[in-house]
Coordinates of C-alpha atoms in Angstrom, one line a residue:
X1071 CA 55.6 37.2 -92.3
X1072 CA 56.7 39.0 -95.2
X1073 CA 56.6 37.9 -99.4
X1074 CA 58.8 37.3 -101.8
X1075 CA 59.1 41.1 -102.1
X1076 CA 59.7 41.8 -98.3
X1077 CA 56.9 43.3 -97.8
X1078 CA 54.4 42.4 -94.5
X1079 CA 51.7 40.3 -95.2
X1080 CA 48.8 38.9 -93.0
X1081 CA 49.1 35.0 -92.8
X1082 CA 46.2 33.1 -93.8
X1083 CA 46.3 29.3 -93.4
X1084 CA 43.7 26.5 -93.5
X1085 CA 42.6 24.5 -90.5
X1086 CA 42.5 21.1 -91.8
X1087 CA 40.0 18.9 -93.6
X1088 CA 38.1 19.0 -96.6
X1089 CA 35.1 16.8 -97.8
X1090 CA 36.4 13.6 -99.8
X1091 CA 35.6 13.8 -103.8
X1092 CA 33.3 11.1 -104.7
X1093 CA 35.8 8.7 -106.0
X1094 CA 37.6 8.4 -102.5
X1095 CA 34.2 8.0 -100.9
X1096 CA 33.2 5.0 -103.0
X1097 CA 36.8 3.6 -102.6
X1098 CA 36.5 4.0 -98.9
X1099 CA 32.9 2.0 -99.2
X1100 CA 34.4 -0.7 -101.4
X1101 CA 37.1 -1.0 -98.9
X1102 CA 35.0 -1.5 -95.8
X1103 CA 32.7 -3.9 -98.0
X1104 CA 35.9 -6.0 -99.2
X1105 CA 35.4 -4.9 -102.5
X1106 CA 38.8 -3.7 -103.0
X1107 CA 41.9 -4.1 -101.2
X1108 CA 44.7 -1.6 -99.5
X1109 CA 46.5 -0.8 -102.3
X1110 CA 43.5 0.2 -104.3
X1111 CA 42.3 2.6 -101.1
X1112 CA 45.5 4.2 -100.7
X1113 CA 45.9 5.0 -104.7
X1114 CA 42.4 6.7 -104.4
X1115 CA 43.8 8.4 -101.0
X1116 CA 46.6 9.9 -103.0
X1117 CA 44.9 11.0 -105.7
X1118 CA 42.5 13.0 -103.5
X1119 CA 45.8 14.8 -101.8
X1120 CA 47.0 15.6 -104.7
X1121 CA 44.0 16.9 -106.0
X1122 CA 43.1 18.9 -102.9
X1123 CA 46.8 20.3 -102.8
X1124 CA 46.7 21.3 -106.4
X1125 CA 43.1 23.2 -105.4
X1126 CA 44.4 24.8 -102.7
X1127 CA 47.4 26.0 -104.7
X1128 CA 45.6 27.3 -107.4
X1129 CA 43.3 29.4 -105.4
X1130 CA 46.8 30.9 -103.6
X1131 CA 46.6 29.5 -100.7
X1132 CA 50.5 30.3 -99.4
X1133 CA 50.4 26.9 -96.9
X1134 CA 48.4 23.8 -97.7
X1135 CA 47.4 20.6 -96.0
X1136 CA 46.4 17.3 -97.3
X1137 CA 42.6 18.0 -96.2
X1138 CA 43.1 15.2 -94.5
X1139 CA 41.9 13.2 -96.9
X1140 CA 43.5 9.8 -95.9
X1141 CA 42.4 10.3 -92.0
X1142 CA 39.2 8.0 -90.9
X1143 CA 38.6 11.4 -88.3
X1144 CA 40.8 14.2 -87.2
X1145 CA 40.4 12.6 -83.4
X1146 CA 41.3 8.6 -84.1
X1147 CA 43.8 8.2 -86.7
X1148 CA 46.7 7.4 -84.1
X1149 CA 44.4 4.0 -83.0
X1150 CA 44.1 2.8 -86.8
X1151 CA 45.4 -0.8 -86.6
X1152 CA 45.1 -1.2 -82.7
X1153 CA 43.1 -4.1 -81.1
X1154 CA 42.7 -2.9 -77.6
X1155 CA 39.6 -0.8 -78.4
X1156 CA 35.9 -1.5 -77.3
X1157 CA 33.2 0.8 -79.0
X1158 CA 31.6 1.9 -75.6
X1159 CA 33.7 4.9 -75.1
X1160 CA 32.9 8.7 -74.2
X1161 CA 29.8 9.5 -76.4
X1162 CA 29.9 13.1 -77.6
X1163 CA 26.4 14.8 -78.3
X1164 CA 26.2 17.5 -80.7
X1165 CA 23.1 20.1 -80.6
X1166 CA 21.0 18.6 -83.7
X1167 CA 20.8 15.2 -81.4
X1168 CA 23.5 13.1 -83.2
X1169 CA 26.3 11.8 -81.3
X1170 CA 29.8 10.5 -82.1
X1171 CA 31.6 8.0 -79.9
X1172 CA 35.5 7.6 -79.1
X1173 CA 36.6 4.0 -78.5
X1174 CA 37.5 2.7 -74.8
X1175 CA 40.7 1.9 -74.2
X1176 CA 40.6 -1.9 -72.6
X1177 CA 44.6 -2.4 -72.2
X1178 CA 48.0 -1.3 -72.1
X1179 CA 51.0 0.1 -73.4
X1180 CA 49.1 2.9 -75.4
X1181 CA 51.0 3.3 -78.7
X1182 CA 49.8 5.1 -81.6
X1183 CA 49.3 3.0 -84.5
X1184 CA 49.9 5.7 -86.8
X1185 CA 51.7 9.3 -86.4
X1186 CA 51.1 12.2 -88.3
X1187 CA 54.1 12.7 -90.5
X1188 CA 53.1 9.8 -92.3
X1189 CA 50.1 12.1 -93.9
X1190 CA 52.3 15.3 -94.1
X1191 CA 55.1 13.0 -96.1
X1192 CA 52.8 12.1 -98.7
X1193 CA 51.7 15.6 -98.9
X1194 CA 55.0 17.1 -99.5
X1195 CA 55.2 14.8 -102.2
X1196 CA 52.5 17.2 -104.2
X1197 CA 53.0 20.7 -102.6
X1198 CA 55.2 23.2 -104.1
X1199 CA 54.3 25.6 -101.1
X1200 CA 54.7 24.7 -97.4
X1201 CA 52.4 22.2 -96.0
X1202 CA 51.3 22.5 -92.3
X1203 CA 49.9 19.2 -90.4
X1204 CA 47.2 18.7 -87.6
X1205 CA 47.6 16.4 -84.9
X1206 CA 45.2 15.2 -82.3
X1207 CA 45.1 16.9 -78.2
X1208 CA 46.1 14.4 -76.0
X1209 CA 43.8 15.6 -73.8
X1210 CA 41.7 14.0 -76.1
X1211 CA 42.5 10.9 -76.5
X1212 CA 43.4 10.9 -72.4
X1213 CA 39.5 10.2 -73.0
X1214 CA 40.2 6.9 -74.2
X1215 CA 40.8 5.9 -70.6
X1216 CA 37.8 4.4 -68.7
X1217 CA 36.7 5.5 -65.7
X1218 CA 36.9 2.4 -63.5
X1219 CA 40.5 2.0 -64.7
X1220 CA 42.2 -1.2 -66.2
X1221 CA 43.8 -4.0 -64.4
X1222 CA 47.7 -3.9 -64.6
X1223 CA 47.6 -0.6 -66.6
X1224 CA 46.9 2.3 -64.1
X1225 CA 46.0 5.5 -65.4
X1226 CA 49.6 7.3 -64.5
X1227 CA 51.4 4.9 -66.9
X1228 CA 48.6 5.5 -69.4
X1229 CA 49.1 9.4 -69.1
X1230 CA 53.2 9.0 -69.2
X1231 CA 52.7 6.6 -72.5
X1232 CA 50.2 9.6 -73.8
X1233 CA 52.6 12.1 -73.4
X1234 CA 55.7 9.9 -74.9
X1235 CA 53.0 9.0 -77.9
X1236 CA 51.9 13.0 -78.4
X1237 CA 55.5 14.3 -78.3
X1238 CA 56.5 11.6 -81.0
X1239 CA 53.6 12.6 -82.9
X1240 CA 54.7 16.5 -82.9
X1241 CA 58.1 15.9 -83.1
X1242 CA 58.0 13.9 -86.3
X1243 CA 56.4 16.6 -88.0
X1244 CA 58.4 19.2 -86.8
X1245 CA 61.8 16.9 -88.3
X1246 CA 59.8 16.1 -91.4
X1247 CA 59.7 20.0 -92.1
X1248 CA 56.0 21.2 -91.0
X1249 CA 55.0 24.7 -91.7
X1250 CA 53.8 24.4 -88.7
X1251 CA 51.7 21.7 -86.5
X1252 CA 48.4 22.6 -85.4
X1253 CA 47.0 20.8 -82.6
X1254 CA 43.4 20.0 -82.8
X1255 CA 42.2 20.9 -79.3
X1256 CA 38.3 20.9 -80.2
X1257 CA 37.3 19.3 -76.7
X1258 CA 38.6 22.1 -74.8
X1259 CA 35.2 24.0 -75.0
X1260 CA 33.6 20.9 -74.7
X1261 CA 35.3 20.4 -71.2
X1262 CA 33.4 23.5 -69.6
X1263 CA 30.1 22.0 -70.8
X1264 CA 31.1 18.9 -69.1
X1265 CA 32.5 20.2 -65.9
X1266 CA 31.4 24.1 -65.7
X1267 CA 33.9 24.6 -62.8
X1268 CA 36.7 24.2 -65.1
X1269 CA 38.4 21.3 -63.4
X1270 CA 38.4 19.2 -66.7
X1271 CA 39.9 22.4 -69.1
X1272 CA 42.1 22.5 -65.8
X1273 CA 43.4 18.9 -66.0
X1274 CA 43.4 19.1 -70.1
X1275 CA 45.7 22.4 -70.2
X1276 CA 48.4 20.7 -67.9
X1277 CA 48.5 17.4 -70.0
X1278 CA 48.8 19.4 -72.7
X1279 CA 51.5 21.6 -71.7
X1280 CA 53.3 18.7 -70.2
X1281 CA 53.9 17.8 -73.8
X1282 CA 54.8 21.2 -75.3
X1283 CA 57.4 21.5 -72.2
X1284 CA 59.1 18.5 -73.9
X1285 CA 60.0 21.2 -77.0
X1286 CA 62.4 24.0 -77.1
X1287 CA 61.1 27.6 -77.4
X1288 CA 62.1 27.7 -81.1
X1289 CA 60.2 24.7 -81.9
X1290 CA 57.0 25.8 -79.6
X1291 CA 57.2 28.7 -81.9
X1292 CA 56.1 26.2 -85.0
X1293 CA 53.3 24.6 -82.7
X1294 CA 50.0 26.2 -82.8
X1295 CA 46.5 25.2 -81.0
X1296 CA 43.3 25.1 -82.8
X1297 CA 40.2 25.6 -80.9
X1298 CA 36.4 25.6 -82.2
X1299 CA 33.0 24.4 -80.5
X1300 CA 33.2 21.1 -82.9
X1301 CA 32.3 21.2 -86.6
X1302 CA 29.9 17.8 -87.6
X1303 CA 27.3 17.1 -89.9
X1304 CA 26.5 21.0 -89.9
X1305 CA 26.4 21.4 -86.1
X1306 CA 28.3 21.4 -83.0
X1307 CA 28.6 20.6 -79.5
X1308 CA 29.5 23.2 -77.3
X1309 CA 28.7 26.6 -79.3
X1310 CA 26.5 27.5 -76.3
X1311 CA 29.3 27.3 -73.7
X1312 CA 30.7 31.3 -73.3
X1313 CA 34.0 31.5 -74.6
X1314 CA 35.1 33.9 -72.1
X1315 CA 35.6 31.2 -69.8
X1316 CA 37.7 29.3 -72.1
X1317 CA 39.9 32.1 -74.0
X1318 CA 42.0 33.3 -70.8
X1319 CA 43.0 29.7 -70.2
X1320 CA 43.8 28.4 -73.3
X1321 CA 46.3 31.3 -74.2
X1322 CA 47.9 29.5 -71.3
X1323 CA 49.0 26.8 -73.6
X1324 CA 53.1 27.5 -74.5
X1325 CA 52.7 27.9 -78.4
X1326 CA 53.4 30.2 -81.2
X1327 CA 49.7 30.2 -82.9
X1328 CA 46.3 30.0 -81.9
X1329 CA 43.7 29.2 -84.5
X1330 CA 40.2 30.7 -83.2
X1331 CA 36.8 29.9 -84.4
X1332 CA 35.1 33.2 -84.4
X1333 CA 32.7 34.0 -87.8
X1334 CA 30.1 31.6 -86.0
X1335 CA 30.5 33.7 -82.8
X1336 CA 27.1 36.1 -82.4
X1337 CA 29.5 38.7 -80.6
X1338 CA 33.0 38.8 -82.0
X1339 CA 33.8 41.9 -80.6
X1340 CA 33.6 40.4 -77.1
X1341 CA 35.8 37.8 -77.9
X1342 CA 38.4 39.6 -79.7
X1343 CA 38.6 41.9 -76.4
X1344 CA 39.3 38.9 -74.4
X1345 CA 42.0 37.7 -77.0
X1346 CA 43.4 41.4 -76.9
X1347 CA 43.4 41.3 -72.8
X1348 CA 45.3 37.7 -72.6
X1349 CA 47.5 37.4 -75.7
X1350 CA 50.9 35.9 -75.1
X1351 CA 54.4 37.2 -75.8
X1352 CA 54.7 36.8 -79.3
X1353 CA 51.9 34.7 -80.1
X1354 CA 50.0 35.1 -83.6
X1355 CA 46.0 34.9 -83.5
X1356 CA 44.3 33.3 -86.3
X1357 CA 40.9 34.4 -86.5
X1358 CA 38.3 32.6 -88.0
X1359 CA 36.8 34.3 -91.0
X1360 CA 35.1 31.6 -92.8
X1361 CA 32.3 29.2 -91.0
X1362 CA 32.2 25.8 -92.3
X1363 CA 28.9 24.8 -91.1
X1364 CA 26.6 28.2 -92.8
X1365 CA 26.1 26.7 -96.5
X1366 CA 26.4 30.5 -97.8
X1367 CA 29.7 31.0 -99.0
X1368 CA 31.1 34.3 -97.8
X1369 CA 32.1 37.0 -99.9
X1370 CA 35.6 38.6 -99.9
X1371 CA 34.3 41.9 -98.8
X1372 CA 32.6 40.2 -95.6
X1373 CA 36.5 38.4 -95.1
X1374 CA 37.7 41.8 -95.3
X1375 CA 35.8 43.5 -92.8
X1376 CA 36.0 41.1 -90.3
X1377 CA 40.0 41.3 -90.5
X1378 CA 39.7 44.9 -90.4
X1379 CA 37.5 44.3 -87.0
X1380 CA 39.8 41.9 -85.4
X1381 CA 42.7 44.7 -86.7
X1382 CA 41.1 47.1 -83.7
X1383 CA 41.6 45.0 -81.3
X1384 CA 45.0 42.8 -82.0
X1385 CA 48.2 44.2 -83.3
X1386 CA 48.3 43.5 -87.1
X1387 CA 51.8 42.2 -86.7
X1388 CA 50.2 39.2 -84.6
X1389 CA 47.1 38.9 -86.8
X1390 CA 46.3 35.6 -89.0
X1391 CA 43.3 34.4 -90.7
X1392 CA 41.7 30.5 -90.7
X1393 CA 38.6 28.9 -91.2
X1394 CA 36.3 28.5 -88.2
X1395 CA 37.1 24.4 -88.0
X1396 CA 37.9 21.5 -90.9
X1397 CA 35.2 20.9 -93.1
X1398 CA 34.9 17.5 -93.0
X1399 CA 36.8 16.6 -89.6
X1400 CA 34.7 12.9 -89.8
X1401 CA 35.8 11.0 -93.4
X1402 CA 31.9 10.2 -93.5
X1403 CA 30.3 13.7 -93.2
X1404 CA 29.1 14.9 -96.3
X1405 CA 27.1 18.0 -94.9
X1406 CA 29.5 20.3 -97.0
X1407 CA 30.2 19.9 -100.6
X1408 CA 33.7 19.9 -101.8
X1409 CA 32.9 22.9 -103.9
X1410 CA 31.2 25.2 -101.1
X1411 CA 34.9 24.2 -99.0
X1412 CA 37.1 25.7 -101.6
X1413 CA 34.9 28.5 -102.5
X1414 CA 35.0 29.5 -98.8
X1415 CA 38.7 29.1 -98.6
X1416 CA 39.2 31.1 -101.8
X1417 CA 37.1 34.1 -100.2
X1418 CA 39.2 33.4 -96.9
X1419 CA 42.5 34.1 -98.9
X1420 CA 41.4 36.9 -101.5
X1421 CA 39.3 38.7 -98.6
X1422 CA 42.9 38.5 -96.3
X1423 CA 44.4 40.1 -99.0
X1424 CA 42.0 43.1 -99.4
X1425 CA 42.4 43.6 -95.7
X1426 CA 46.2 43.7 -95.9
X1427 CA 45.7 46.3 -98.8
X1428 CA 43.3 48.5 -96.6
X1429 CA 45.7 48.2 -93.8
X1430 CA 48.3 49.3 -95.9
X1431 CA 50.7 46.3 -95.7

């Protein structure tokens, strides 16, 4: 990537979610209690999106997102309005003891209630710089299908519907002019915890590649994949899983960018070595240089040094930076303040620029 003066730069992008402002949280609670209607909630969401983008642009972020201000969660937005769901789906346990639970599909056919281009188009109305859009991985939504099946709706039919819907979700964002479409694949590392043999991860990779194969090479170059050990209420679900077992498989995905959680890794040099060894042709690696779970705000010098360390392993022209994870992937997560999130993003943007200067680019 080059700047407006034609000089090479190290790309830097947010991952997605940001803590919701107090006004939006209040509006969400009021809407759930029936005290306000859909229009009032939509107005509060749009105000939060506008504020998010304004603040990201003021920080100097060259690419912005809507902060997922209107999503119920990064994973469940396609299920909005669907009625063929039960509450007792797959449980995701976190290290601190809390859990999140996916719904269970009770009937077919599967159709997304909301596609992500809706969020993208709303954000573009407020932005003056490129906007990226996060979508949920089809592998994550494959967990909706119950192990004992659904009468009249075999798993093969479900997967065919899911593949088509996931393609439409991504394609709608590409067609709307997304800078890049980021597939959130946070269940990748979790798959190795659930099945250390790697069989489940292999199934996830195969399913996601089936969707990706529906896109041309030029379109795949505008698609990225994000991986992390989960981040919710200052805890993770799979940080204890060895990254070395995941990354070679992850890098088989046919995309142009990989967003890799790294700031919270205890042995970053090992991870960088694995990334360098398996780096796909033409792909860019965005390394996490800020940790949303750590309440301490990184200094620009810390970010700079993390980028310089990565540059010792990866070609600079294939290197980018990001946050390890979203700051509030579930709308009700208030463990990180909005101010802390923006301070960390500022450190990422400014620290990446310091590293680029140190590298002479």
